[in-house]
């Protein structure tokens, strides 16, 4: 969890609420993609906080991918598209965000790319970090973001597609998820 991402917390919370995406997931993607650097540019040409590729940014109407508000708005909408495309399957949606939805559709799973598999594990770990800090819920306290009934630890584990949440702490869930990716 970086201070650079926390600087954008209000913006992340607002866009996440607007598009119905858990803010903890958005924060995790921002950290995984750019570590909160709004001027980040990847070797492949992805830009800004949520590392939008230029064609994706154009399609989403993002005129300035280095503007945090525009980038987060476009990135959250793209993440929402992935969640809708993959019927709320968070690991597949995260993989689609990284590798493109076509790769996930072709594989009918997380694509067998080492980078994408690692990325899904990183986002999963960060998601749990953003949900909990020293056991306290810090992001996404609005129940509208809970994908299942029950505790937020159970919700966090279910977001990641890991079974038997009752027996797992958030830290144990990370280990279980990493073993399955």
PDB file of C-alpha atoms in Angstrom:
ATOM      1  CA  UNK A   1       0.000   0.000   0.000  1.00  0.00           C
ATOM      2  CA  UNK A   2       1.618   3.233  -1.111  1.00  0.00           C
ATOM      3  CA  UNK A   3       1.090   6.826  -0.067  1.00  0.00           C
ATOM      4  CA  UNK A   4       0.939   7.693  -3.765  1.00  0.00           C
ATOM      5  CA  UNK A   5      -2.222   5.600  -4.173  1.00  0.00           C
ATOM      6  CA  UNK A   6      -3.745   6.968  -0.962  1.00  0.00           C
ATOM      7  CA  UNK A   7      -3.406  10.494  -2.398  1.00  0.00           C
ATOM      8  CA  UNK A   8      -6.054   9.469  -4.931  1.00  0.00           C
ATOM      9  CA  UNK A   9      -8.401   7.789  -2.424  1.00  0.00           C
ATOM     10  CA  UNK A  10     -11.298  10.261  -2.798  1.00  0.00           C
ATOM     11  CA  UNK A  11     -11.147  10.058  -6.580  1.00  0.00           C
ATOM     12  CA  UNK A  12     -10.936   6.261  -6.502  1.00  0.00           C
ATOM     13  CA  UNK A  13     -13.843   6.020  -4.056  1.00  0.00           C
ATOM     14  CA  UNK A  14     -16.017   8.349  -6.151  1.00  0.00           C
ATOM     15  CA  UNK A  15     -15.402   6.611  -9.489  1.00  0.00           C
ATOM     16  CA  UNK A  16     -15.730   3.158  -7.909  1.00  0.00           C
ATOM     17  CA  UNK A  17     -19.083   4.128  -6.411  1.00  0.00           C
ATOM     18  CA  UNK A  18     -20.259   5.646  -9.708  1.00  0.00           C
ATOM     19  CA  UNK A  19     -19.510   2.483 -11.697  1.00  0.00           C
ATOM     20  CA  UNK A  20     -20.226  -0.113  -9.004  1.00  0.00           C
ATOM     21  CA  UNK A  21     -16.698  -1.479  -8.653  1.00  0.00           C
ATOM     22  CA  UNK A  22     -15.218  -2.185  -5.215  1.00  0.00           C
ATOM     23  CA  UNK A  23     -12.871   0.709  -4.406  1.00  0.00           C
ATOM     24  CA  UNK A  24     -10.388  -1.707  -2.863  1.00  0.00           C
ATOM     25  CA  UNK A  25     -10.140  -3.457  -6.243  1.00  0.00           C
ATOM     26  CA  UNK A  26      -9.597  -0.147  -8.034  1.00  0.00           C
ATOM     27  CA  UNK A  27      -6.884   0.847  -5.536  1.00  0.00           C
ATOM     28  CA  UNK A  28      -5.210  -2.546  -5.976  1.00  0.00           C
ATOM     29  CA  UNK A  29      -5.179  -2.152  -9.765  1.00  0.00           C
ATOM     30  CA  UNK A  30      -3.813   1.405  -9.495  1.00  0.00           C
ATOM     31  CA  UNK A  31      -0.980   0.206  -7.278  1.00  0.00           C
ATOM     32  CA  UNK A  32      -0.208  -2.834  -9.431  1.00  0.00           C
ATOM     33  CA  UNK A  33      -0.255  -0.777 -12.621  1.00  0.00           C
ATOM     34  CA  UNK A  34       1.548   2.438 -11.666  1.00  0.00           C
ATOM     35  CA  UNK A  35       2.289   2.488  -7.912  1.00  0.00           C
ATOM     36  CA  UNK A  36       0.163   5.644  -7.883  1.00  0.00           C
ATOM     37  CA  UNK A  37       2.285   7.549 -10.414  1.00  0.00           C
ATOM     38  CA  UNK A  38      -0.047   9.539 -12.698  1.00  0.00           C
ATOM     39  CA  UNK A  39       2.806  10.062 -15.197  1.00  0.00           C
ATOM     40  CA  UNK A  40       3.759   6.388 -15.514  1.00  0.00           C
ATOM     41  CA  UNK A  41       4.336   5.014 -19.011  1.00  0.00           C
ATOM     42  CA  UNK A  42       4.942   1.292 -19.541  1.00  0.00           C
ATOM     43  CA  UNK A  43       7.358  -0.130 -22.122  1.00  0.00           C
ATOM     44  CA  UNK A  44       4.255  -1.197 -24.087  1.00  0.00           C
ATOM     45  CA  UNK A  45       2.921   2.373 -24.066  1.00  0.00           C
ATOM     46  CA  UNK A  46       0.236   2.126 -21.373  1.00  0.00           C
ATOM     47  CA  UNK A  47      -0.254   5.453 -19.618  1.00  0.00           C
ATOM     48  CA  UNK A  48      -1.236   6.986 -16.310  1.00  0.00           C
ATOM     49  CA  UNK A  49      -2.452   5.668 -12.981  1.00  0.00           C
ATOM     50  CA  UNK A  50      -4.417   2.731 -14.384  1.00  0.00           C
ATOM     51  CA  UNK A  51      -2.055   2.227 -17.342  1.00  0.00           C
ATOM     52  CA  UNK A  52      -4.539   2.635 -20.167  1.00  0.00           C
ATOM     53  CA  UNK A  53      -3.308   1.726 -23.624  1.00  0.00           C
ATOM     54  CA  UNK A  54      -3.828   4.638 -26.045  1.00  0.00           C
ATOM     55  CA  UNK A  55      -6.482   2.815 -28.106  1.00  0.00           C
ATOM     56  CA  UNK A  56      -8.391   1.839 -24.955  1.00  0.00           C
ATOM     57  CA  UNK A  57      -8.158   5.394 -23.626  1.00  0.00           C
ATOM     58  CA  UNK A  58      -9.528   6.761 -26.914  1.00  0.00           C
ATOM     59  CA  UNK A  59     -12.373   4.231 -26.948  1.00  0.00           C
ATOM     60  CA  UNK A  60     -13.276   5.238 -23.392  1.00  0.00           C
ATOM     61  CA  UNK A  61     -13.142   8.958 -24.218  1.00  0.00           C
ATOM     62  CA  UNK A  62     -10.066   9.659 -22.100  1.00  0.00           C
ATOM     63  CA  UNK A  63      -8.537  12.740 -23.726  1.00  0.00           C
ATOM     64  CA  UNK A  64      -5.637  13.078 -21.262  1.00  0.00           C
ATOM     65  CA  UNK A  65      -4.525   9.740 -19.796  1.00  0.00           C
ATOM     66  CA  UNK A  66      -2.116  11.563 -17.474  1.00  0.00           C
ATOM     67  CA  UNK A  67      -4.959  13.436 -15.784  1.00  0.00           C
ATOM     68  CA  UNK A  68      -5.782  11.369 -12.673  1.00  0.00           C
ATOM     69  CA  UNK A  69      -9.544  12.030 -12.857  1.00  0.00           C
ATOM     70  CA  UNK A  70      -9.804  11.051 -16.521  1.00  0.00           C
ATOM     71  CA  UNK A  71      -7.510   8.050 -16.171  1.00  0.00           C
ATOM     72  CA  UNK A  72      -9.282   6.645 -13.135  1.00  0.00           C
ATOM     73  CA  UNK A  73     -12.677   7.245 -14.740  1.00  0.00           C
ATOM     74  CA  UNK A  74     -11.623   5.366 -17.880  1.00  0.00           C
ATOM     75  CA  UNK A  75      -9.798   2.656 -15.964  1.00  0.00           C
ATOM     76  CA  UNK A  76     -12.733   1.976 -13.648  1.00  0.00           C
ATOM     77  CA  UNK A  77     -15.115   1.829 -16.624  1.00  0.00           C
ATOM     78  CA  UNK A  78     -12.749  -0.637 -18.328  1.00  0.00           C
ATOM     79  CA  UNK A  79     -12.599  -2.703 -15.139  1.00  0.00           C
ATOM     80  CA  UNK A  80     -16.422  -2.602 -14.956  1.00  0.00           C
ATOM     81  CA  UNK A  81     -16.543  -3.875 -18.558  1.00  0.00           C
ATOM     82  CA  UNK A  82     -14.319  -6.798 -17.567  1.00  0.00           C
ATOM     83  CA  UNK A  83     -16.490  -7.614 -14.544  1.00  0.00           C
ATOM     84  CA  UNK A  84     -19.594  -7.547 -16.753  1.00  0.00           C
ATOM     85  CA  UNK A  85     -17.959  -9.575 -19.520  1.00  0.00           C
ATOM     86  CA  UNK A  86     -16.871 -12.282 -17.077  1.00  0.00           C
ATOM     87  CA  UNK A  87     -20.070 -12.318 -14.980  1.00  0.00           C
ATOM     88  CA  UNK A  88     -18.419 -10.932 -11.854  1.00  0.00           C
ATOM     89  CA  UNK A  89     -15.518 -13.392 -11.893  1.00  0.00           C
ATOM     90  CA  UNK A  90     -12.889 -11.148 -10.299  1.00  0.00           C
ATOM     91  CA  UNK A  91      -9.774 -13.150 -11.215  1.00  0.00           C
ATOM     92  CA  UNK A  92     -10.889 -13.341 -14.861  1.00  0.00           C
ATOM     93  CA  UNK A  93     -11.823  -9.639 -14.873  1.00  0.00           C
ATOM     94  CA  UNK A  94      -8.389  -8.722 -13.511  1.00  0.00           C
ATOM     95  CA  UNK A  95      -6.758 -11.008 -16.077  1.00  0.00           C
ATOM     96  CA  UNK A  96      -8.852  -9.353 -18.808  1.00  0.00           C
ATOM     97  CA  UNK A  97      -7.732  -5.940 -17.606  1.00  0.00           C
ATOM     98  CA  UNK A  98      -4.107  -7.072 -17.947  1.00  0.00           C
ATOM     99  CA  UNK A  99      -4.092  -9.329 -21.007  1.00  0.00           C
ATOM    100  CA  UNK A 100      -7.256  -8.197 -22.756  1.00  0.00           C
ATOM    101  CA  UNK A 101     -10.663  -9.830 -22.640  1.00  0.00           C
ATOM    102  CA  UNK A 102     -10.002 -11.823 -25.814  1.00  0.00           C
ATOM    103  CA  UNK A 103      -7.157 -13.713 -24.160  1.00  0.00           C
ATOM    104  CA  UNK A 104      -9.378 -14.701 -21.226  1.00  0.00           C
ATOM    105  CA  UNK A 105     -12.249 -15.670 -23.524  1.00  0.00           C
ATOM    106  CA  UNK A 106      -9.905 -17.795 -25.631  1.00  0.00           C
ATOM    107  CA  UNK A 107      -8.428 -19.557 -22.581  1.00  0.00           C
ATOM    108  CA  UNK A 108     -11.780 -19.737 -20.747  1.00  0.00           C
ATOM    109  CA  UNK A 109      -9.581 -19.102 -17.709  1.00  0.00           C
ATOM    110  CA  UNK A 110      -6.735 -16.871 -16.636  1.00  0.00           C
ATOM    111  CA  UNK A 111      -4.505 -16.990 -19.726  1.00  0.00           C
ATOM    112  CA  UNK A 112      -1.364 -19.110 -19.417  1.00  0.00           C
ATOM    113  CA  UNK A 113       0.897 -16.050 -19.559  1.00  0.00           C
ATOM    114  CA  UNK A 114       3.381 -15.814 -16.691  1.00  0.00           C
ATOM    115  CA  UNK A 115       2.938 -12.020 -16.528  1.00  0.00           C
ATOM    116  CA  UNK A 116      -0.861 -12.245 -16.292  1.00  0.00           C
ATOM    117  CA  UNK A 117      -0.824 -15.026 -13.710  1.00  0.00           C
ATOM    118  CA  UNK A 118       1.612 -13.013 -11.592  1.00  0.00           C
ATOM    119  CA  UNK A 119      -0.484  -9.867 -12.082  1.00  0.00           C
ATOM    120  CA  UNK A 120      -3.655 -11.562 -10.820  1.00  0.00           C
ATOM    121  CA  UNK A 121      -1.773 -12.734  -7.714  1.00  0.00           C
ATOM    122  CA  UNK A 122      -0.357  -9.252  -7.116  1.00  0.00           C
ATOM    123  CA  UNK A 123      -3.773  -7.613  -7.450  1.00  0.00           C
ATOM    124  CA  UNK A 124      -5.246 -10.231  -5.098  1.00  0.00           C
ATOM    125  CA  UNK A 125      -2.635  -9.496  -2.434  1.00  0.00           C
ATOM    126  CA  UNK A 126      -3.067  -5.757  -2.845  1.00  0.00           C
ATOM    127  CA  UNK A 127      -6.857  -6.086  -2.730  1.00  0.00           C
ATOM    128  CA  UNK A 128      -6.608  -7.681   0.679  1.00  0.00           C
ATOM    129  CA  UNK A 129      -4.127  -5.032   1.796  1.00  0.00           C
ATOM    130  CA  UNK A 130      -6.560  -2.308   0.758  1.00  0.00           C
ATOM    131  CA  UNK A 131      -9.513  -4.024   2.398  1.00  0.00           C
ATOM    132  CA  UNK A 132      -7.758  -4.505   5.714  1.00  0.00           C
ATOM    133  CA  UNK A 133      -5.064  -2.658   7.611  1.00  0.00           C
ATOM    134  CA  UNK A 134      -4.217  -4.231  10.964  1.00  0.00           C
ATOM    135  CA  UNK A 135      -7.534  -6.094  10.850  1.00  0.00           C
ATOM    136  CA  UNK A 136      -9.647  -2.987  10.256  1.00  0.00           C
ATOM    137  CA  UNK A 137     -11.670  -2.404   7.116  1.00  0.00           C
ATOM    138  CA  UNK A 138     -10.291   0.709   5.431  1.00  0.00           C
ATOM    139  CA  UNK A 139     -11.703   0.654   1.886  1.00  0.00           C
ATOM    140  CA  UNK A 140     -15.089  -0.303   0.538  1.00  0.00           C
ATOM    141  CA  UNK A 141     -17.099  -0.135   3.756  1.00  0.00           C
ATOM    142  CA  UNK A 142     -20.311   0.418   1.809  1.00  0.00           C
ATOM    143  CA  UNK A 143     -22.186  -2.931   1.766  1.00  0.00           C
ATOM    144  CA  UNK A 144     -23.124  -2.353  -1.883  1.00  0.00           C
ATOM    145  CA  UNK A 145     -19.579  -3.461  -2.692  1.00  0.00           C
ATOM    146  CA  UNK A 146     -19.837  -6.739  -0.771  1.00  0.00           C
ATOM    147  CA  UNK A 147     -20.220  -9.576  -3.298  1.00  0.00           C
ATOM    148  CA  UNK A 148     -21.504 -11.966  -0.630  1.00  0.00           C
ATOM    149  CA  UNK A 149     -23.227 -11.781   2.716  1.00  0.00           C
ATOM    150  CA  UNK A 150     -21.121 -12.224   5.826  1.00  0.00           C
ATOM    151  CA  UNK A 151     -17.944 -10.689   7.111  1.00  0.00           C
ATOM    152  CA  UNK A 152     -15.655  -8.534   5.006  1.00  0.00           C
ATOM    153  CA  UNK A 153     -12.952 -11.164   5.343  1.00  0.00           C
ATOM    154  CA  UNK A 154     -15.362 -13.611   3.710  1.00  0.00           C
ATOM    155  CA  UNK A 155     -16.195 -11.015   1.067  1.00  0.00           C
ATOM    156  CA  UNK A 156     -12.511 -10.419   0.337  1.00  0.00           C
ATOM    157  CA  UNK A 157     -11.878 -14.112  -0.044  1.00  0.00           C
ATOM    158  CA  UNK A 158     -14.924 -14.559  -2.283  1.00  0.00           C
ATOM    159  CA  UNK A 159     -13.900 -11.599  -4.421  1.00  0.00           C
ATOM    160  CA  UNK A 160     -10.786 -13.591  -5.183  1.00  0.00           C
ATOM    161  CA  UNK A 161     -12.643 -16.824  -5.854  1.00  0.00           C
ATOM    162  CA  UNK A 162     -11.213 -18.716  -2.892  1.00  0.00           C
ATOM    163  CA  UNK A 163     -13.490 -21.188  -1.129  1.00  0.00           C
ATOM    164  CA  UNK A 164     -13.994 -21.808   2.616  1.00  0.00           C
ATOM    165  CA  UNK A 165     -13.721 -18.191   3.710  1.00  0.00           C
ATOM    166  CA  UNK A 166     -14.863 -18.947   7.248  1.00  0.00           C
ATOM    167  CA  UNK A 167     -11.662 -20.800   7.986  1.00  0.00           C
ATOM    168  CA  UNK A 168      -9.344 -18.331   6.284  1.00  0.00           C
ATOM    169  CA  UNK A 169      -7.927 -15.092   7.553  1.00  0.00           C
ATOM    170  CA  UNK A 170      -7.148 -12.431   4.973  1.00  0.00           C
ATOM    171  CA  UNK A 171      -3.456 -13.379   5.084  1.00  0.00           C
ATOM    172  CA  UNK A 172      -4.214 -17.077   4.664  1.00  0.00           C
ATOM    173  CA  UNK A 173      -6.422 -16.241   1.684  1.00  0.00           C
ATOM    174  CA  UNK A 174      -3.445 -14.622  -0.012  1.00  0.00           C
ATOM    175  CA  UNK A 175      -1.447 -17.830   0.315  1.00  0.00           C
ATOM    176  CA  UNK A 176      -4.331 -19.957  -0.941  1.00  0.00           C
ATOM    177  CA  UNK A 177      -4.881 -17.697  -3.934  1.00  0.00           C
ATOM    178  CA  UNK A 178      -1.200 -17.560  -4.839  1.00  0.00           C
ATOM    179  CA  UNK A 179      -1.081 -21.358  -4.715  1.00  0.00           C
ATOM    180  CA  UNK A 180      -3.963 -21.551  -7.202  1.00  0.00           C
ATOM    181  CA  UNK A 181      -2.679 -18.963  -9.683  1.00  0.00           C
TER     182      UNK A 181
END
